[in-house]
Amino acid sequence: MLFKLAWRNVWRNKRRSLIVIGSVIVGMIAVILSDGLSNGMLRQMLDNQISSNILHIQIHKKGFNDNKIIKNYIEDSDRVEAAVNNTRGIKAYTKRVITFGLLSSANSSAGVFIYGIQPETEKEVSVINSYIKEGNFLGTGKRDIAIGQKLAEKLDVGLGDKVVAMANTPSGSIGSDMFRVAGIFQTASSDYDKVIIYVPIETAQSMLELNDKSNEFAMMLNDYKNVASVKEELSAKLGSEYEVLSYQDLLPMLIFQMDLYRESMWILNLIIGLALIFGIINTMLMSVFERIQEIGVLMAAGMKSYQIYFMFIFEALIIGIIGTLLGIAAGLLVHLPLSFTGIDFSLFSEALESFGVGAVIYPVLSIENLISVLIIIPMIAVAGALYPAYKAVKLEPVYAINYV
Amino acid sequence: MEILRAENLVKIYQDNGVPVHAVRGINLSIKKGDYIVIAGPSGSGKTTLLNLLGALDRPTNGKVYFQNEDITTKSKSELSKFRLNNLGFIFQAYNLIPVLTALENIEFSMMLKGIPEKEREEKALALMEELGIKELAHKRPNEMSGGQQQRVAVVRAIVNNPAIVLADEPTANLDSKTAQHLLELMQRMNKEKNITFVFSSHDKQVIEQAERLLILKDGMIVNEE
Amino acid sequence: MNLLLKLAWRNIWRNKRRSIITLAAVSFAALLAIGMRGIQIGTYSLNYKTAIELFTSYVQIQKTGYRDNPSLNNSFVFDNDIKNILEEESYKFTPRIYADGLISYKDASLGAALFGIVPSTEKNVTTVTNKLSAGTFFDSDNSNQIVVGAKLLENLNAKIGDEVVILSQGFDGSLGNQKFTISGTVKMGMSEFDGMAVFIGLSSLQHLLGMDDRINAIAFDADGLESAEILKRDLMQKISDPELSMLLWEELLPELKQLIEFDNVSGIFFLGILIVIVAFGILNTVLMSVTERFKEFGVVLSIGMPQHNLVKLVYIETIMITIIGLILGNILGYAVNYYIVQNPIILGGDLSRIYEEYNFVPRLESSLNAHIFFNVSLSIVIISIIACFYPAYKVYKLEPLKGIRHT
Ligand SMILES: Nc1ncnc2c1ncn2[C@@H]1O[C@H](COP(=O)(O)OP(=O)(O)OP(=O)(O)O)[C@@H](O)[C@H]1O
Ligand SMILES: [Mg+2]
């Protein structure tokens, strides 16, 4: 009954209620869009890193991740391989030799991370081959090398050009080898394109005097949600000589940033909510003051104070909920097409590429945020009605009835 | 001397598609110094007629001439200027601007005519003094009684020396004693300053004091005395 | 006072509560906008200044084409002609070489960004020599001592005083290596620098790379972002050699510039939304205050007030409320920004690591730049004028009779 009364009152001054609802809708669209963008950006950073290089889980000799020197190679490859093969939930894995070295062309040289990889299995786990812009990813040629676009520019080389890689061997001597550029890739990250190069694992092993050893086993799981359990199982099997690291361990800053964002996004919602609350207080006040006489009649007719109080609270709540729902609908209408087409930020492409995002951001909506606004905004509406409703209850019936 | 003439005035309202004949064919001539009361039962078209005469509304048919000039064809802004320069209005209620004092309310219509501030104040105060309401000068409407407010409204209506003052039931919200007071004031203005007044009223008191009385019924003048 | 102004002023205070809430909304929006813009702009200029003065410098002369293809080939001879011109004008400048190389200690080798500098003049241009975290800076430019990033030293597992080998490709394409002694470390709070930078005396590096008198860049100091532009123009006039290009800091730091622009645009977007929301509140208040006065308006229209004057009245009222709100918001905003300017917010813990990860200074500053206050106030005034369109239109269309009859 109270609710019905409140509902009718909302629509009594349609225009006024619609304007308040309109302001809530604008706020919602803004929340959904900006959350979608921030989320999408962080997700893209993470997805790009995982899919192009980091993968879900990596296994190294203990200490390699902190100090990527060639000497920290995996001694007992077979044992690790067996452990990986015996663990369920792993979709595919690959072996990598990783070391820091210098890559030189006739003109110039650059410090790079040399990745000796198994081209066939690397293609199964990572998507790096899909980033190839010119030429092909590593094929069967022993001297093939794939380098990033930025690095190719810096070294001033193109497909088929000769480059020399050089790096320390475990014994401390310098190993070097000549390669020909077989492919040039361009990922979403300019850093990546500047410092990572791929060569066949066998060539890297012979250049670095590693025999058949490698530094890393990297793998994708069937379902990334199982990372923790797979990681635990592998570390149990491999013991303390090895480090088994999940992508969370490997990208601590990014994960922290995502957590931080998740924990702080309600602040944005709150600020929008505060901007809305002034409008709601004013509307509810008007709603009370233009109905003083009516409230007096209701009081005289025996309506209790708390009922009048709740009548106004409900009125605000209805406005808040309608506004939030319509706002979410409108926000989704804007969001959905954009989440497919992405938003082109080419104007800032260099900055975004330095972040590893790419110039096109695909907004991603977080359900948590939707739930958070669904709660916060109606609550803000109720908060905005507290004072006006109090004013209504405080009226003296006699005064109210005779009010003109 | 004739100042206002209505010829064959007709006003038909549309009330949800149903035509309402509020005024049907009224001819009327108002002369300088007239003191006219329009009486008639509720719904007989008094307000409608006054609005047509005061150029607040356009007739469905017929003409209104002000000093032989047709005012029914004027534009909205021309009418606004016309009312400012030639007419004074007194309504039943809400006559005064609530946030302005009595003095400022009177000054307001002079301000609209562009009269300088000093002259405004002097003239308003002089007129208030003459009509014995000077002590109200700095009161706001909500500090005055209904009768006081209406008297201020009269002063405001006449301060620009209008050719005609139109008043739609100015005494309706007043008790008979206060109403009498107001009527005396307007009569005085009519006699002393030769200002033309046209009233509408149900009020016996008002009707009794009429110089010219028009009785309206169903949108037509049925009697004139 | 003008009667119209008086009328508007009193109308505002007629419904005190409503006006106060409206102007509180305006103040809130202004305060928030000024505070946020202050932090953004203050922090941007902090980061620009830090990045520029740390090592990049305000203006550089480089060989034309070096920026797109930063190889040793794109170097130029720092001859007396140029030196004389620069000295004559008493510019503060310093020559540099940049190269990539490997730095090895025992069995560890890591990538290094080799910077050949002249410490005595570098001091006048950038602050890098002050960032010593341990040890000493070599003072001669042909010393065999080097200074490395603190993180690099840690990654190499080396100590100050240890001997390292630096390997790099020389000017003629051949590889050269040479032993150096680490004399100190620098800490700049930017992960890229602290993990890669190696500072070597200019002559020593020229020798290692076989570059003779060639250098990659001359870096210049300026008094600030604006005077840097003037300096660049001067240099272009004085040294009109098509082989050489004068580059401004924003061309040298395009990523930082874009990053900040991106943040800037998203900040403006957010504030825009905030102001639009407040505009809805203003729209509602004005609409209400207008509709509830239709009777009154009807009377004044009847007595001959021109319609446009009534519209003017509505605008004056709205702008008055807006301006009072803005004055309040500006005062509060000024106080907040002043406080933050005096007491910058130092970001601690993990947050500071994120900032360093992206090569930002982990500190929030603010700004009292008059543009902030002006732009925020102007946007709010404009939006409140826009919010008034609809109520003003209603008033403009109001018929005197409708007003009188209106219930
Ligand atoms: N805007 C309108 N729309 C439709 N019908 C109207 C309108 N204004 C007046 N009428 C009708 O026109 C007729 C005349 O009304 P008017 O207000 O002129 O009467 P009145 O004589 O002033 O009555 P009262 O003494 O009650 O004030 C009435 O039937 C009324 O209902
Ligand atoms: Mg009437």
PDB file of C-alpha atoms in Angstrom, chain C residues 81-303:
ATOM      1  CA  ASP C  81      82.423  25.452 -34.957  1.00  0.00           C
ATOM      2  CA  ILE C  82      79.428  24.209 -33.066  1.00  0.00           C
ATOM      3  CA  LYS C  83      81.166  24.443 -29.723  1.00  0.00           C
ATOM      4  CA  ASN C  84      82.086  28.079 -30.349  1.00  0.00           C
ATOM      5  CA  ILE C  85      78.558  29.044 -31.284  1.00  0.00           C
ATOM      6  CA  LEU C  86      77.171  27.382 -28.189  1.00  0.00           C
ATOM      7  CA  GLU C  87      79.779  28.867 -25.897  1.00  0.00           C
ATOM      8  CA  GLU C  88      79.309  32.322 -27.318  1.00  0.00           C
ATOM      9  CA  GLU C  89      75.656  32.235 -26.358  1.00  0.00           C
ATOM     10  CA  SER C  90      76.653  30.790 -22.957  1.00  0.00           C
ATOM     11  CA  TYR C  91      74.135  27.975 -23.229  1.00  0.00           C
ATOM     12  CA  LYS C  92      74.294  25.203 -20.702  1.00  0.00           C
ATOM     13  CA  PHE C  93      74.954  22.086 -22.744  1.00  0.00           C
ATOM     14  CA  THR C  94      76.646  18.724 -22.587  1.00  0.00           C
ATOM     15  CA  PRO C  95      77.592  16.147 -25.261  1.00  0.00           C
ATOM     16  CA  ARG C  96      76.522  12.518 -25.064  1.00  0.00           C
ATOM     17  CA  ILE C  97      76.694   9.099 -26.688  1.00  0.00           C
ATOM     18  CA  TYR C  98      74.081   6.390 -26.354  1.00  0.00           C
ATOM     19  CA  ALA C  99      74.723   2.757 -27.150  1.00  0.00           C
ATOM     20  CA  ASP C 100      73.470  -0.675 -26.228  1.00  0.00           C
ATOM     21  CA  GLY C 101      75.842  -3.211 -24.800  1.00  0.00           C
ATOM     22  CA  LEU C 102      76.370  -6.134 -22.533  1.00  0.00           C
ATOM     23  CA  ILE C 103      77.832  -5.834 -19.106  1.00  0.00           C
ATOM     24  CA  SER C 104      79.404  -8.949 -17.616  1.00  0.00           C
ATOM     25  CA  TYR C 105      80.581  -9.741 -14.161  1.00  0.00           C
ATOM     26  CA  LYS C 106      81.870 -13.233 -13.537  1.00  0.00           C
ATOM     27  CA  ASP C 107      79.394 -15.484 -15.333  1.00  0.00           C
ATOM     28  CA  ALA C 108      76.520 -13.043 -15.437  1.00  0.00           C
ATOM     29  CA  SER C 109      75.919 -10.790 -18.394  1.00  0.00           C
ATOM     30  CA  LEU C 110      73.118  -8.337 -18.614  1.00  0.00           C
ATOM     31  CA  GLY C 111      71.890  -5.819 -21.107  1.00  0.00           C
ATOM     32  CA  ALA C 112      73.064  -2.317 -20.559  1.00  0.00           C
ATOM     33  CA  ALA C 113      72.199   1.109 -21.846  1.00  0.00           C
ATOM     34  CA  LEU C 114      75.568   2.794 -22.198  1.00  0.00           C
ATOM     35  CA  PHE C 115      75.622   6.537 -21.699  1.00  0.00           C
ATOM     36  CA  GLY C 116      78.789   8.382 -22.529  1.00  0.00           C
ATOM     37  CA  ILE C 117      78.743  11.646 -20.613  1.00  0.00           C
ATOM     38  CA  VAL C 118      80.977  14.479 -19.492  1.00  0.00           C
ATOM     39  CA  PRO C 119      80.258  14.720 -15.754  1.00  0.00           C
ATOM     40  CA  SER C 120      81.516  18.301 -15.399  1.00  0.00           C
ATOM     41  CA  THR C 121      79.043  19.691 -17.953  1.00  0.00           C
ATOM     42  CA  GLU C 122      76.315  17.081 -17.435  1.00  0.00           C
ATOM     43  CA  LYS C 123      75.968  18.570 -13.962  1.00  0.00           C
ATOM     44  CA  ASN C 124      74.833  21.865 -15.464  1.00  0.00           C
ATOM     45  CA  VAL C 125      72.175  20.278 -17.588  1.00  0.00           C
ATOM     46  CA  THR C 126      70.588  17.371 -15.724  1.00  0.00           C
ATOM     47  CA  THR C 127      70.403  15.990 -12.223  1.00  0.00           C
ATOM     48  CA  VAL C 128      71.631  12.513 -13.005  1.00  0.00           C
ATOM     49  CA  THR C 129      74.998  13.031 -11.306  1.00  0.00           C
ATOM     50  CA  ASN C 130      73.193  13.910  -8.071  1.00  0.00           C
ATOM     51  CA  LYS C 131      71.376  10.617  -7.989  1.00  0.00           C
ATOM     52  CA  LEU C 132      74.369   8.745  -6.649  1.00  0.00           C
ATOM     53  CA  SER C 133      73.167   6.177  -4.118  1.00  0.00           C
ATOM     54  CA  ALA C 134      76.593   4.777  -3.257  1.00  0.00           C
ATOM     55  CA  GLY C 135      80.233   5.322  -4.146  1.00  0.00           C
ATOM     56  CA  THR C 136      81.472   8.251  -6.205  1.00  0.00           C
ATOM     57  CA  PHE C 137      80.979   9.661  -9.682  1.00  0.00           C
ATOM     58  CA  PHE C 138      84.086   9.642 -11.892  1.00  0.00           C
ATOM     59  CA  ASP C 139      85.055  13.160 -12.809  1.00  0.00           C
ATOM     60  CA  SER C 140      87.189  12.847 -15.885  1.00  0.00           C
ATOM     61  CA  ASP C 141      85.608  11.853 -19.160  1.00  0.00           C
ATOM     62  CA  ASN C 142      88.377   9.439 -20.009  1.00  0.00           C
ATOM     63  CA  SER C 143      88.260   7.602 -16.715  1.00  0.00           C
ATOM     64  CA  ASN C 144      87.993   3.838 -16.690  1.00  0.00           C
ATOM     65  CA  GLN C 145      85.495   4.072 -13.896  1.00  0.00           C
ATOM     66  CA  ILE C 146      81.797   3.697 -14.483  1.00  0.00           C
ATOM     67  CA  VAL C 147      78.611   4.327 -12.544  1.00  0.00           C
ATOM     68  CA  VAL C 148      75.763   1.836 -12.906  1.00  0.00           C
ATOM     69  CA  GLY C 149      72.123   1.659 -11.905  1.00  0.00           C
ATOM     70  CA  ALA C 150      71.639   0.304  -8.385  1.00  0.00           C
ATOM     71  CA  LYS C 151      69.385  -2.496  -9.579  1.00  0.00           C
ATOM     72  CA  LEU C 152      71.866  -3.475 -12.270  1.00  0.00           C
ATOM     73  CA  LEU C 153      74.613  -3.837  -9.674  1.00  0.00           C
ATOM     74  CA  GLU C 154      72.317  -6.046  -7.652  1.00  0.00           C
ATOM     75  CA  ASN C 155      71.384  -8.153 -10.666  1.00  0.00           C
ATOM     76  CA  LEU C 156      75.031  -8.591 -11.564  1.00  0.00           C
ATOM     77  CA  ASN C 157      75.706  -9.693  -8.030  1.00  0.00           C
ATOM     78  CA  ALA C 158      78.611  -7.259  -8.003  1.00  0.00           C
ATOM     79  CA  LYS C 159      79.903  -4.647  -5.555  1.00  0.00           C
ATOM     80  CA  ILE C 160      81.375  -1.197  -5.918  1.00  0.00           C
ATOM     81  CA  GLY C 161      85.031  -1.575  -6.809  1.00  0.00           C
ATOM     82  CA  ASP C 162      84.465  -4.728  -8.847  1.00  0.00           C
ATOM     83  CA  GLU C 163      85.794  -4.948 -12.340  1.00  0.00           C
ATOM     84  CA  VAL C 164      83.306  -5.616 -15.140  1.00  0.00           C
ATOM     85  CA  VAL C 165      83.571  -6.139 -18.867  1.00  0.00           C
ATOM     86  CA  ILE C 166      81.529  -4.074 -21.246  1.00  0.00           C
ATOM     87  CA  LEU C 167      80.903  -5.390 -24.702  1.00  0.00           C
ATOM     88  CA  SER C 168      79.431  -3.391 -27.510  1.00  0.00           C
ATOM     89  CA  GLN C 169      79.360  -3.009 -31.239  1.00  0.00           C
ATOM     90  CA  GLY C 170      81.490  -0.153 -32.412  1.00  0.00           C
ATOM     91  CA  PHE C 171      81.000   2.547 -35.011  1.00  0.00           C
ATOM     92  CA  ASP C 172      82.604   0.431 -37.722  1.00  0.00           C
ATOM     93  CA  GLY C 173      80.462  -2.618 -36.898  1.00  0.00           C
ATOM     94  CA  SER C 174      83.160  -4.540 -35.082  1.00  0.00           C
ATOM     95  CA  LEU C 175      82.743  -5.676 -31.518  1.00  0.00           C
ATOM     96  CA  GLY C 176      84.773  -4.109 -28.816  1.00  0.00           C
ATOM     97  CA  ASN C 177      85.132  -4.928 -25.171  1.00  0.00           C
ATOM     98  CA  GLN C 178      86.891  -3.267 -22.325  1.00  0.00           C
ATOM     99  CA  LYS C 179      87.293  -3.605 -18.594  1.00  0.00           C
ATOM    100  CA  PHE C 180      85.901  -0.945 -16.294  1.00  0.00           C
ATOM    101  CA  THR C 181      85.703  -0.509 -12.549  1.00  0.00           C
ATOM    102  CA  ILE C 182      82.402   0.275 -10.900  1.00  0.00           C
ATOM    103  CA  SER C 183      82.885   3.421  -8.829  1.00  0.00           C
ATOM    104  CA  GLY C 184      79.303   4.057  -7.796  1.00  0.00           C
ATOM    105  CA  THR C 185      75.630   3.449  -8.312  1.00  0.00           C
ATOM    106  CA  VAL C 186      72.740   5.738  -9.122  1.00  0.00           C
ATOM    107  CA  LYS C 187      69.147   5.309  -8.055  1.00  0.00           C
ATOM    108  CA  MET C 188      66.534   7.222  -9.968  1.00  0.00           C
ATOM    109  CA  GLY C 189      63.363   5.407  -8.978  1.00  0.00           C
ATOM    110  CA  MET C 190      62.600   4.338 -12.512  1.00  0.00           C
ATOM    111  CA  SER C 191      62.916   0.645 -13.130  1.00  0.00           C
ATOM    112  CA  GLU C 192      64.174   0.995 -16.687  1.00  0.00           C
ATOM    113  CA  PHE C 193      67.033   3.256 -15.615  1.00  0.00           C
ATOM    114  CA  ASP C 194      68.011   1.560 -12.403  1.00  0.00           C
ATOM    115  CA  GLY C 195      68.212  -1.834 -14.065  1.00  0.00           C
ATOM    116  CA  MET C 196      70.020  -0.867 -17.264  1.00  0.00           C
ATOM    117  CA  ALA C 197      71.926   2.390 -17.055  1.00  0.00           C
ATOM    118  CA  VAL C 198      75.703   2.446 -17.270  1.00  0.00           C
ATOM    119  CA  PHE C 199      77.439   5.847 -17.242  1.00  0.00           C
ATOM    120  CA  ILE C 200      80.860   6.008 -18.841  1.00  0.00           C
ATOM    121  CA  GLY C 201      83.157   8.913 -19.522  1.00  0.00           C
ATOM    122  CA  LEU C 202      82.498  10.288 -23.001  1.00  0.00           C
ATOM    123  CA  SER C 203      86.063   9.843 -24.254  1.00  0.00           C
ATOM    124  CA  SER C 204      86.315   6.331 -22.858  1.00  0.00           C
ATOM    125  CA  LEU C 205      83.137   5.331 -24.635  1.00  0.00           C
ATOM    126  CA  GLN C 206      84.231   7.040 -27.847  1.00  0.00           C
ATOM    127  CA  HIS C 207      87.385   5.020 -27.583  1.00  0.00           C
ATOM    128  CA  LEU C 208      85.564   1.734 -26.920  1.00  0.00           C
ATOM    129  CA  LEU C 209      83.210   2.326 -29.838  1.00  0.00           C
ATOM    130  CA  GLY C 210      85.845   3.754 -32.133  1.00  0.00           C
ATOM    131  CA  MET C 211      83.908   6.957 -32.621  1.00  0.00           C
ATOM    132  CA  ASP C 212      86.727   9.503 -32.511  1.00  0.00           C
ATOM    133  CA  ASP C 213      85.059  12.879 -31.971  1.00  0.00           C
ATOM    134  CA  ARG C 214      81.588  11.742 -32.881  1.00  0.00           C
ATOM    135  CA  ILE C 215      78.661  12.037 -30.522  1.00  0.00           C
ATOM    136  CA  ASN C 216      74.935  11.272 -30.669  1.00  0.00           C
ATOM    137  CA  ALA C 217      73.497  14.273 -28.970  1.00  0.00           C
ATOM    138  CA  ILE C 218      74.085  17.588 -27.301  1.00  0.00           C
ATOM    139  CA  ALA C 219      71.703  18.099 -24.402  1.00  0.00           C
ATOM    140  CA  PHE C 220      70.610  21.559 -23.271  1.00  0.00           C
ATOM    141  CA  ASP C 221      69.197  22.962 -20.091  1.00  0.00           C
ATOM    142  CA  ALA C 222      66.360  25.486 -20.073  1.00  0.00           C
ATOM    143  CA  ASP C 223      64.421  27.348 -17.399  1.00  0.00           C
ATOM    144  CA  GLY C 224      61.201  25.521 -18.036  1.00  0.00           C
ATOM    145  CA  LEU C 225      58.901  24.087 -20.645  1.00  0.00           C
ATOM    146  CA  GLU C 226      58.208  27.442 -22.279  1.00  0.00           C
ATOM    147  CA  SER C 227      61.752  28.681 -22.453  1.00  0.00           C
ATOM    148  CA  ALA C 228      62.729  25.313 -23.922  1.00  0.00           C
ATOM    149  CA  GLU C 229      60.657  26.137 -26.989  1.00  0.00           C
ATOM    150  CA  ILE C 230      62.387  29.481 -27.331  1.00  0.00           C
ATOM    151  CA  LEU C 231      65.748  27.794 -26.935  1.00  0.00           C
ATOM    152  CA  LYS C 232      64.885  25.316 -29.665  1.00  0.00           C
ATOM    153  CA  ARG C 233      63.954  28.137 -32.036  1.00  0.00           C
ATOM    154  CA  ASP C 234      67.155  30.016 -31.237  1.00  0.00           C
ATOM    155  CA  LEU C 235      69.249  26.956 -31.869  1.00  0.00           C
ATOM    156  CA  MET C 236      67.531  26.310 -35.179  1.00  0.00           C
ATOM    157  CA  GLN C 237      68.426  29.816 -36.225  1.00  0.00           C
ATOM    158  CA  LYS C 238      72.030  29.741 -35.053  1.00  0.00           C
ATOM    159  CA  ILE C 239      72.873  26.291 -36.345  1.00  0.00           C
ATOM    160  CA  SER C 240      71.185  25.973 -39.676  1.00  0.00           C
ATOM    161  CA  ASP C 241      72.735  22.666 -40.642  1.00  0.00           C
ATOM    162  CA  PRO C 242      70.226  20.307 -42.306  1.00  0.00           C
ATOM    163  CA  GLU C 243      72.282  17.396 -41.010  1.00  0.00           C
ATOM    164  CA  LEU C 244      71.394  18.368 -37.459  1.00  0.00           C
ATOM    165  CA  SER C 245      67.956  18.486 -35.831  1.00  0.00           C
ATOM    166  CA  MET C 246      66.855  20.316 -32.717  1.00  0.00           C
ATOM    167  CA  LEU C 247      64.414  18.255 -30.705  1.00  0.00           C
ATOM    168  CA  LEU C 248      62.184  19.455 -27.927  1.00  0.00           C
ATOM    169  CA  TRP C 249      61.577  17.394 -24.781  1.00  0.00           C
ATOM    170  CA  GLU C 250      58.173  16.271 -26.046  1.00  0.00           C
ATOM    171  CA  GLU C 251      59.758  14.831 -29.152  1.00  0.00           C
ATOM    172  CA  LEU C 252      62.328  13.117 -26.988  1.00  0.00           C
ATOM    173  CA  LEU C 253      59.727  11.681 -24.607  1.00  0.00           C
ATOM    174  CA  PRO C 254      56.772  10.919 -26.884  1.00  0.00           C
ATOM    175  CA  GLU C 255      55.511   8.021 -24.787  1.00  0.00           C
ATOM    176  CA  LEU C 256      55.456  10.031 -21.589  1.00  0.00           C
ATOM    177  CA  LYS C 257      53.748  12.861 -23.365  1.00  0.00           C
ATOM    178  CA  GLN C 258      51.060  10.576 -24.768  1.00  0.00           C
ATOM    179  CA  LEU C 259      50.605   8.728 -21.526  1.00  0.00           C
ATOM    180  CA  ILE C 260      49.982  11.965 -19.754  1.00  0.00           C
ATOM    181  CA  GLU C 261      47.667  13.136 -22.517  1.00  0.00           C
ATOM    182  CA  PHE C 262      45.743   9.903 -22.198  1.00  0.00           C
ATOM    183  CA  ASP C 263      45.376  10.330 -18.481  1.00  0.00           C
ATOM    184  CA  ASN C 264      44.466  13.931 -19.053  1.00  0.00           C
ATOM    185  CA  VAL C 265      41.732  13.078 -21.508  1.00  0.00           C
ATOM    186  CA  SER C 266      40.252  10.426 -19.245  1.00  0.00           C
ATOM    187  CA  GLY C 267      40.345  12.888 -16.348  1.00  0.00           C
ATOM    188  CA  ILE C 268      38.526  15.490 -18.381  1.00  0.00           C
ATOM    189  CA  PHE C 269      35.967  12.908 -19.477  1.00  0.00           C
ATOM    190  CA  PHE C 270      35.247  11.974 -15.883  1.00  0.00           C
ATOM    191  CA  LEU C 271      34.873  15.566 -14.804  1.00  0.00           C
ATOM    192  CA  GLY C 272      32.656  16.240 -17.784  1.00  0.00           C
ATOM    193  CA  ILE C 273      30.304  13.506 -16.615  1.00  0.00           C
ATOM    194  CA  LEU C 274      30.342  14.873 -13.109  1.00  0.00           C
ATOM    195  CA  ILE C 275      29.426  18.316 -14.321  1.00  0.00           C
ATOM    196  CA  VAL C 276      26.664  16.951 -16.544  1.00  0.00           C
ATOM    197  CA  ILE C 277      25.153  15.186 -13.548  1.00  0.00           C
ATOM    198  CA  VAL C 278      25.222  18.406 -11.593  1.00  0.00           C
ATOM    199  CA  ALA C 279      23.638  20.103 -14.601  1.00  0.00           C
ATOM    200  CA  PHE C 280      20.664  17.771 -14.339  1.00  0.00           C
ATOM    201  CA  GLY C 281      20.277  18.865 -10.732  1.00  0.00           C
ATOM    202  CA  ILE C 282      20.372  22.498 -11.798  1.00  0.00           C
ATOM    203  CA  LEU C 283      17.859  21.820 -14.562  1.00  0.00           C
ATOM    204  CA  ASN C 284      15.452  20.280 -12.097  1.00  0.00           C
ATOM    205  CA  THR C 285      15.806  23.038  -9.545  1.00  0.00           C
ATOM    206  CA  VAL C 286      15.378  25.807 -12.067  1.00  0.00           C
ATOM    207  CA  LEU C 287      12.451  24.064 -13.682  1.00  0.00           C
ATOM    208  CA  MET C 288      10.738  23.668 -10.313  1.00  0.00           C
ATOM    209  CA  SER C 289      11.415  27.192  -9.232  1.00  0.00           C
ATOM    210  CA  VAL C 290      10.051  28.434 -12.521  1.00  0.00           C
ATOM    211  CA  THR C 291       6.914  26.291 -12.658  1.00  0.00           C
ATOM    212  CA  GLU C 292       5.923  27.127  -9.132  1.00  0.00           C
ATOM    213  CA  ARG C 293       6.075  30.803 -10.061  1.00  0.00           C
ATOM    214  CA  PHE C 294       3.990  30.612 -13.206  1.00  0.00           C
ATOM    215  CA  LYS C 295       1.154  32.547 -11.513  1.00  0.00           C
ATOM    216  CA  GLU C 296       3.479  35.279 -10.512  1.00  0.00           C
ATOM    217  CA  PHE C 297       5.021  35.345 -13.943  1.00  0.00           C
ATOM    218  CA  GLY C 298       1.535  35.533 -15.436  1.00  0.00           C
ATOM    219  CA  VAL C 299       0.824  38.673 -13.453  1.00  0.00           C
ATOM    220  CA  VAL C 300       4.017  40.434 -14.442  1.00  0.00           C
ATOM    221  CA  LEU C 301       3.491  39.450 -18.062  1.00  0.00           C
ATOM    222  CA  SER C 302      -0.029  40.897 -17.878  1.00  0.00           C
ATOM    223  CA  ILE C 303       1.210  44.196 -16.641  1.00  0.00           C
TER     224      ILE C 303
END
